[in-house]
Amino acid sequence: MRVADADDKDTLIPINAVLPLFITPPTLDSSLLLPPTRQLLPDDPFLVSYAVYHHYRSLGYVVKTGIKFASDWLLYRKGPVFSHAA
C-alpha cells in the first residue's frame, strides 16, 4: 500500500507513520458537544408541562396535545378511539 502526501503527490508517506492515525481514538472536547446546563426554575415551561402531563397520566388519562383545538392538552379516559376529550 502506498500513501502519498496531499500537497506533494510525489512524496510517499511510510505506512508506520499513517497507521497510528487509524488506531488512536480522537480526543473530543465535551464542552463543545454538550450545551451548558441551565438552572431549572419552578416556573420553567417545560417543567410545568411535564408536571401536568405526569399528573393526568398517573390518574389514568391518555394525554394528547390540544394544539388543534387551541388548548394545551386533550384528556381521554381510555383513549381517542373510545371517547371524546374531557
Coordinates of N, CA, C and O in Angstrom, one line a residue:
M1 N 0.9 -1.2 0.0 CA 0.0 0.0 0.0 C 0.9 1.2 0.0 O 1.9 1.3 0.7
R2 N 0.5 2.2 -0.8 CA 1.3 3.5 -0.9 C 0.4 4.6 -0.4 O -0.8 4.7 -0.8
V3 N 0.9 5.5 0.4 CA 0.2 6.7 0.8 C 1.0 7.9 0.3 O 2.2 8.1 0.7
A4 N 0.3 8.8 -0.5 CA 1.0 9.9 -1.0 C 0.6 11.2 -0.1 O -0.5 11.2 0.4
D5 N 1.6 12.1 -0.1 CA 1.3 13.3 0.6 C 0.3 14.1 -0.2 O 0.3 14.2 -1.4
A6 N -0.7 14.8 0.5 CA -1.7 15.5 -0.2 C -1.2 16.7 -0.9 O -1.7 17.1 -2.0
D7 N -0.1 17.4 -0.4 CA 0.4 18.6 -1.0 C 1.4 18.2 -2.1 O 1.4 18.9 -3.2
D8 N 2.2 17.2 -1.9 CA 3.2 16.8 -2.9 C 2.9 15.3 -3.3 O 3.2 14.4 -2.6
K9 N 2.4 15.1 -4.5 CA 1.9 13.8 -4.9 C 3.1 12.8 -5.1 O 3.0 11.6 -5.1
D10 N 4.3 13.3 -5.3 CA 5.5 12.5 -5.5 C 6.1 12.0 -4.2 O 6.8 11.0 -4.2
T11 N 5.8 12.6 -3.1 CA 6.3 12.2 -1.8 C 5.4 11.1 -1.2 O 4.2 11.3 -1.0
L12 N 6.0 10.0 -0.8 CA 5.3 8.9 -0.2 C 5.5 8.9 1.3 O 6.6 9.1 1.8
I13 N 4.4 8.7 2.0 CA 4.5 8.6 3.5 C 4.6 7.2 3.9 O 3.9 6.3 3.4
P14 N 5.5 6.9 4.9 CA 5.6 5.5 5.3 C 4.4 5.0 6.0 O 3.7 5.8 6.7
I15 N 4.1 3.7 5.8 CA 2.9 3.1 6.4 C 2.9 3.2 8.0 O 1.9 3.5 8.6
N16 N 4.1 3.0 8.6 CA 4.1 3.1 10.0 C 3.9 4.5 10.6 O 3.6 4.6 11.8
A17 N 3.9 5.5 9.7 CA 3.5 6.9 10.2 C 2.0 7.1 10.0 O 1.5 7.9 10.7
V18 N 1.4 6.4 9.2 CA -0.1 6.6 8.9 C -0.9 5.7 9.9 O -2.0 6.1 10.3
L19 N -0.4 4.5 10.2 CA -1.2 3.5 11.0 C -1.6 4.1 12.3 O -2.8 3.9 12.7
P20 N -0.8 4.8 13.1 CA -1.3 5.3 14.4 C -2.5 6.3 14.2 O -3.2 6.4 15.2
L21 N -2.6 6.9 13.1 CA -3.8 7.8 12.9 C -5.1 7.0 12.9 O -6.1 7.6 13.4
F22 N -5.1 5.8 12.5 CA -6.3 5.0 12.5 C -6.5 4.2 13.8 O -7.6 3.9 14.1
I23 N -5.4 4.0 14.5 CA -5.5 3.2 15.8 C -5.9 4.1 17.0 O -6.7 3.8 17.8
T24 N -5.3 5.3 17.0 CA -5.5 6.2 18.1 C -6.9 6.9 18.0 O -7.3 7.5 17.0
P25 N -7.7 6.7 19.1 CA -9.1 7.3 19.1 C -8.9 8.9 19.1 O -8.0 9.4 19.8
P26 N -9.8 9.6 18.5 CA -9.7 11.0 18.5 C -10.1 11.6 19.9 O -10.9 11.0 20.6
T27 N -9.5 12.6 20.3 CA -9.9 13.3 21.5 C -10.9 14.4 21.3 O -10.8 15.1 20.3
L28 N -12.0 14.4 22.0 CA -13.0 15.3 21.9 C -13.2 16.2 23.1 O -13.0 15.7 24.2
D29 N -13.5 17.4 22.9 CA -13.7 18.3 24.0 C -15.2 18.3 24.2 O -16.0 18.8 23.4
S30 N -15.6 17.7 25.3 CA -17.1 17.6 25.6 C -17.8 18.9 25.8 O -19.0 19.0 25.6
S31 N -17.1 20.0 26.1 CA -17.7 21.3 26.3 C -18.3 21.8 24.9 O -19.2 22.6 24.9
L32 N -17.7 21.3 23.8 CA -18.2 21.7 22.5 C -19.4 20.9 22.1 O -20.2 21.4 21.3
L33 N -19.6 19.7 22.6 CA -20.7 18.8 22.2 C -21.9 19.1 23.0 O -23.0 19.0 22.5
L34 N -21.8 19.3 24.3 CA -23.0 19.5 25.2 C -23.2 21.0 25.5 O -22.3 21.7 25.8
P35 N -24.5 21.4 25.4 CA -24.8 22.8 25.7 C -24.6 23.0 27.2 O -24.7 22.0 28.0
P36 N -24.3 24.2 27.7 CA -24.1 24.4 29.1 C -25.5 24.1 29.8 O -26.5 24.4 29.3
T37 N -25.4 23.5 31.0 CA -26.6 23.2 31.7 C -27.3 24.5 32.2 O -26.6 25.4 32.6
R38 N -28.6 24.5 32.2 CA -29.3 25.7 32.7 C -30.0 25.3 34.0 O -30.3 24.1 34.2
Q39 N -30.2 26.3 34.8 CA -30.8 26.1 36.1 C -32.3 25.9 35.9 O -32.9 26.7 35.2
L40 N -32.9 24.9 36.5 CA -34.3 24.7 36.4 C -35.0 25.6 37.5 O -34.7 25.5 38.7
L41 N -35.9 26.3 37.0 CA -36.7 27.2 37.9 C -38.1 26.7 38.0 O -38.6 25.9 37.2
P42 N -38.8 27.0 39.1 CA -40.2 26.4 39.3 C -41.2 26.8 38.2 O -42.1 26.1 38.0
D43 N -41.0 27.9 37.6 CA -41.9 28.4 36.5 C -41.4 28.0 35.1 O -41.9 28.6 34.1
D44 N -40.4 27.1 35.0 CA -39.9 26.7 33.7 C -41.0 26.1 32.9 O -41.7 25.1 33.4
P45 N -41.3 26.5 31.7 CA -42.5 26.0 30.9 C -42.4 24.5 30.7 O -43.4 23.8 30.8
F46 N -41.2 24.0 30.5 CA -41.1 22.5 30.3 C -41.4 21.8 31.6 O -42.1 20.8 31.5
L47 N -40.9 22.3 32.7 CA -41.2 21.6 34.0 C -42.6 21.6 34.3 O -43.2 20.6 34.8
V48 N -43.3 22.7 34.1 CA -44.7 22.9 34.4 C -45.5 21.9 33.4 O -46.4 21.2 33.9
S49 N -45.2 21.9 32.2 CA -45.9 21.0 31.2 C -45.7 19.5 31.6 O -46.6 18.7 31.6
Y50 N -44.5 19.2 32.0 CA -44.2 17.8 32.4 C -45.0 17.4 33.6 O -45.5 16.3 33.8
A51 N -45.1 18.3 34.6 CA -45.8 18.1 35.8 C -47.3 17.8 35.5 O -47.9 16.9 36.1
V52 N -47.9 18.6 34.7 CA -49.3 18.4 34.3 C -49.5 17.1 33.6 O -50.4 16.3 33.9
Y53 N -48.6 16.8 32.6 CA -48.7 15.6 31.9 C -48.6 14.4 32.8 O -49.4 13.5 32.8
H54 N -47.6 14.4 33.7 CA -47.4 13.3 34.6 C -48.6 13.1 35.6 O -49.0 12.0 35.9
H55 N -49.2 14.2 36.0 CA -50.3 14.2 36.9 C -51.5 13.4 36.3 O -52.0 12.5 36.9
Y56 N -51.8 13.8 35.1 CA -53.0 13.2 34.4 C -52.7 11.8 34.0 O -53.6 10.9 34.0
R57 N -51.5 11.5 33.6 CA -51.1 10.1 33.2 C -51.2 9.2 34.4 O -51.7 8.1 34.4
S58 N -50.8 9.7 35.6 CA -50.9 8.9 36.8 C -52.3 8.7 37.3 O -52.6 7.7 38.0
L59 N -53.3 9.5 36.9 CA -54.7 9.3 37.2 C -55.3 8.4 36.1 O -56.5 8.1 36.3
G60 N -54.6 8.0 35.1 CA -55.1 7.0 34.1 C -55.6 7.6 32.8 O -56.1 6.9 32.0
Y61 N -55.5 8.9 32.7 CA -55.9 9.6 31.5 C -54.9 9.4 30.4 O -53.7 9.2 30.6
V62 N -55.4 9.4 29.1 CA -54.5 9.4 28.0 C -54.3 10.9 27.6 O -55.3 11.6 27.3
V63 N -53.1 11.4 27.6 CA -52.9 12.8 27.4 C -52.4 13.0 26.0 O -51.4 12.4 25.6
K64 N -53.0 13.9 25.3 CA -52.6 14.2 23.9 C -52.5 15.7 23.8 O -53.1 16.5 24.6
T65 N -51.7 16.2 22.8 CA -51.6 17.6 22.6 C -52.9 18.2 22.1 O -53.6 17.6 21.3
G66 N -53.3 19.4 22.5 CA -54.5 20.0 22.1 C -54.3 21.2 21.2 O -55.2 22.1 21.1
I67 N -53.2 21.2 20.5 CA -52.9 22.4 19.6 C -53.9 22.6 18.5 O -54.2 23.7 18.1
K68 N -54.5 21.5 18.1 CA -55.6 21.6 17.0 C -56.8 22.3 17.5 O -57.5 23.0 16.7
F69 N -57.1 22.3 18.8 CA -58.2 22.9 19.4 C -57.9 24.1 20.2 O -58.6 24.5 21.1
A70 N -56.7 24.7 20.0 CA -56.2 25.9 20.7 C -56.2 25.7 22.3 O -56.6 26.6 23.0
S71 N -55.8 24.5 22.7 CA -55.6 24.2 24.1 C -54.3 23.5 24.3 O -53.6 23.1 23.3
D72 N -53.8 23.4 25.5 CA -52.6 22.8 25.8 C -52.7 21.2 25.8 O -51.8 20.6 25.2
W73 N -53.8 20.7 26.3 CA -53.9 19.3 26.4 C -55.3 18.8 26.1 O -56.3 19.5 26.2
L74 N -55.4 17.6 25.6 CA -56.7 16.9 25.5 C -56.6 15.6 26.4 O -55.6 14.9 26.4
L75 N -57.6 15.4 27.2 CA -57.6 14.3 28.1 C -58.7 13.3 27.7 O -59.8 13.6 27.5
Y76 N -58.3 12.0 27.6 CA -59.2 10.9 27.2 C -59.2 9.9 28.4 O -58.1 9.6 28.9
R77 N -60.3 9.4 28.7 CA -60.4 8.4 29.7 C -59.7 7.1 29.3 O -59.0 6.5 30.1
K78 N -60.0 6.6 28.1 CA -59.5 5.4 27.7 C -58.6 5.6 26.4 O -57.8 4.7 26.1
G79 N -58.8 6.6 25.7 CA -58.0 6.9 24.5 C -58.9 7.5 23.5 O -60.1 7.5 23.6
P80 N -58.3 8.1 22.5 CA -59.1 8.9 21.5 C -60.1 8.0 20.7 O -61.1 8.5 20.1
V81 N -59.8 6.7 20.6 CA -60.7 5.8 19.8 C -62.0 5.5 20.6 O -63.0 5.4 20.0
F82 N -61.9 5.5 21.9 CA -63.1 5.1 22.7 C -64.0 6.2 23.2 O -65.1 6.0 23.5
S83 N -63.5 7.5 23.3 CA -64.3 8.6 23.8 C -63.8 9.9 23.3 O -62.7 10.0 22.8
H84 N -64.6 10.9 23.5 CA -64.2 12.3 23.2 C -63.4 12.9 24.3 O -63.4 12.4 25.5
A85 N -62.6 14.0 24.0 CA -61.8 14.6 25.1 C -62.7 15.2 26.2 O -63.8 15.6 26.0
A86 N -62.1 15.1 27.4 CA -62.8 15.6 28.6 C -62.6 17.1 28.7 O -61.7 17.6 28.3

